[in-house]
């Protein structure tokens, strides 16, 4: 009786452990195991785009490959254990989107001990010579697009008061977005309040915006939000505080909710980063590495990114600013979202006005 109880609680524990990591394709015996380690779940892209696109492309390119998937829920020690578990389970390539770029050096160094190559996915792994490839976007360019769009929306308004809601400082991308935005905004507007947002949490961004509104007596002319999640948090805070009309708010990721907010005029812009070539490019690199096939030089075309220890061969894709008037020619034309996805009852009129059907 006692033994059965102990056994069944062991089963429960085992199930709980496997719930955080999953494997797909090829069966447990594959020798071609690729680990995909994503950083968080509060931002929609990872589970709705990156993961399914990556998995589908790996399966299409390599029927006997197996994927070990984990999401770290924005916790660096969790990501470290997930990476170690993947290596123990026989992963032959790590595709790592680091929660903390500096802390992830330890993961890359550990992988090297087992001769496992590492692809730095979307966010750069810093301070390690053991990063084989980096695939991402021009991230300072993302910040510049956001800053430039905000200036356009402010239309030369004198002494415009801007609140900046940046991303997580442990994410190298957040630093680049912030620097890119500052390079455009500084000297042109007054940065009245500025925050770094731990973990990129939309809830944290909402708190930050609430604080800013209290301090500024609701006088805000524009909001720089680093991504759509934080932008959504800032908009929620302004609605609660009764700010009307809403000032222009930036974003990034072309999340479905953000595209809908843009069409009804609640958010000014987002940055569309085509996740299809990013995820599929990473899959292509991972399959070449797992098969021991040489990666074609056309993949990086000589591009590198310095991570303080190495010039990492890089694939850097181009971000695109999306406003109400080009939703149709960008995310809809690319089938990133279909008209059916966007134009639910609440947004039908706005879709018609934007020529989306
Ligand atoms: C990614 C963004 C994402 C953010 C929060 C950044 O590193 O580039 O697309 O919104 O992390 O997860």
Coordinates of N, CA, C and O and ligand atoms in Angstrom, one line a residue, residues 39-40 42-46 50 74 97-98 121-123 136-137 139 168 171-174 177 199-200 226-229 252-253 255 273 275 278, ligand 1:
X39 N 12.8 31.5 -24.1 CA 13.0 32.2 -22.8 C 11.7 32.4 -22.0 O 11.9 32.4 -20.7
X40 N 10.6 32.6 -22.6 CA 9.5 33.0 -21.7 C 8.1 32.8 -22.4 O 8.1 32.5 -23.6
X42 N 5.2 35.0 -21.5 CA 4.3 36.1 -21.4 C 4.2 36.9 -22.7 O 3.3 37.7 -22.9
X43 N 5.2 36.7 -23.5 CA 5.2 37.3 -24.9 C 4.7 36.2 -25.8 O 5.1 35.1 -25.8
X44 N 3.7 36.6 -26.7 CA 2.9 35.6 -27.4 C 3.8 34.8 -28.5 O 3.5 33.7 -28.8
X45 N 4.8 35.5 -29.0 CA 5.5 34.9 -30.2 C 6.1 33.5 -30.0 O 6.1 32.7 -30.9
X46 N 6.6 33.3 -28.8 CA 7.4 32.0 -28.7 C 6.6 30.8 -28.9 O 7.0 29.9 -29.6
X50 N 7.4 31.0 -33.0 CA 8.8 30.5 -33.0 C 8.8 29.0 -32.9 O 9.5 28.3 -33.7
X74 N 11.2 32.8 -18.2 CA 12.0 34.0 -17.9 C 12.9 33.8 -16.6 O 13.1 34.7 -15.9
X97 N 17.7 30.7 -27.0 CA 17.2 32.1 -26.9 C 17.4 32.4 -25.4 O 16.5 32.1 -24.6
X98 N 18.5 33.1 -25.0 CA 18.8 33.2 -23.6 C 17.9 34.2 -22.8 O 17.6 35.3 -23.3
X121 N 19.8 32.2 -30.6 CA 18.5 32.4 -31.3 C 17.9 33.7 -30.8 O 17.5 33.9 -29.6
X122 N 17.8 34.7 -31.7 CA 17.1 36.0 -31.5 C 17.8 36.9 -30.5 O 18.1 38.1 -30.8
X123 N 18.2 36.4 -29.3 CA 19.0 37.2 -28.4 C 20.4 36.7 -28.4 O 20.6 35.5 -28.4
X136 N 19.1 36.6 -35.9 CA 18.3 37.6 -35.3 C 17.9 38.7 -36.3 O 18.0 38.4 -37.5
X137 N 17.6 39.8 -35.8 CA 17.3 41.0 -36.6 C 18.3 42.1 -36.3 O 19.1 42.0 -35.4
X139 N 18.7 44.7 -34.4 CA 17.9 45.1 -33.2 C 18.1 46.6 -32.9 O 17.1 47.2 -32.4
X168 N 13.8 44.0 -20.7 CA 14.6 43.4 -19.6 C 16.1 43.7 -19.8 O 16.6 43.3 -20.8
X171 N 18.5 41.1 -21.2 CA 18.4 40.7 -22.6 C 19.2 41.7 -23.4 O 18.8 42.9 -23.5
X172 N 20.2 41.2 -24.1 CA 21.0 42.1 -25.0 C 20.2 42.8 -26.0 O 20.5 44.0 -26.3
X173 N 19.1 42.2 -26.5 CA 18.2 42.9 -27.4 C 17.6 44.2 -26.8 O 17.5 45.2 -27.4
X174 N 17.2 44.1 -25.5 CA 16.6 45.2 -24.9 C 17.5 46.4 -24.9 O 17.1 47.5 -25.1
X177 N 17.5 47.8 -28.4 CA 16.3 48.6 -28.7 C 16.4 50.0 -28.1 O 16.1 51.0 -28.7
X199 N 12.0 41.1 -16.8 CA 11.3 39.9 -17.4 C 10.4 40.3 -18.5 O 9.6 39.5 -19.0
X200 N 10.4 41.5 -19.0 CA 9.5 42.0 -20.1 C 8.0 41.8 -19.7 O 7.2 41.7 -20.6
X226 N 8.8 49.0 -25.6 CA 9.8 48.3 -26.4 C 9.2 47.1 -27.2 O 9.7 46.7 -28.2
X227 N 8.0 46.6 -26.7 CA 7.4 45.5 -27.5 C 5.9 45.6 -27.2 O 5.4 46.5 -26.5
X228 N 5.1 44.8 -27.9 CA 3.7 44.8 -27.9 C 3.1 44.5 -26.5 O 2.1 45.0 -26.1
X229 N 3.8 43.5 -25.8 CA 3.3 43.2 -24.5 C 3.4 44.3 -23.5 O 2.4 44.6 -22.8
X252 N 6.4 46.2 -30.7 CA 7.2 45.4 -31.5 C 6.7 43.9 -31.4 O 6.2 43.6 -30.3
X253 N 6.8 43.2 -32.5 CA 6.4 41.8 -32.6 C 5.2 41.6 -33.6 O 5.0 40.4 -34.0
X255 N 2.3 41.4 -32.8 CA 1.3 40.4 -32.2 C -0.1 40.7 -32.7 O -0.4 41.8 -32.9
X273 N 8.8 41.7 -37.3 CA 10.0 41.0 -37.5 C 9.5 39.6 -38.1 O 8.8 38.9 -37.4
X275 N 9.2 36.3 -38.4 CA 9.7 35.1 -37.6 C 9.8 33.9 -38.4 O 10.6 33.0 -38.1
X278 N 13.3 33.7 -39.6 CA 14.2 33.5 -38.4 C 14.1 32.1 -37.9 O 15.2 31.4 -37.7
Ligands
LIG1 C1 12.7 39.8 -28.7 C2 11.3 40.4 -28.8 C3 10.4 40.0 -27.6 C4 11.1 40.3 -26.3 C5 10.4 39.8 -25.1 C6 13.3 40.2 -27.3 O1 14.5 39.6 -27.2 O2 13.5 40.2 -29.7 O3 10.7 40.0 -30.0 O4 9.2 40.8 -27.6 O5 12.4 39.7 -26.3 O6 10.4 38.4 -25.1

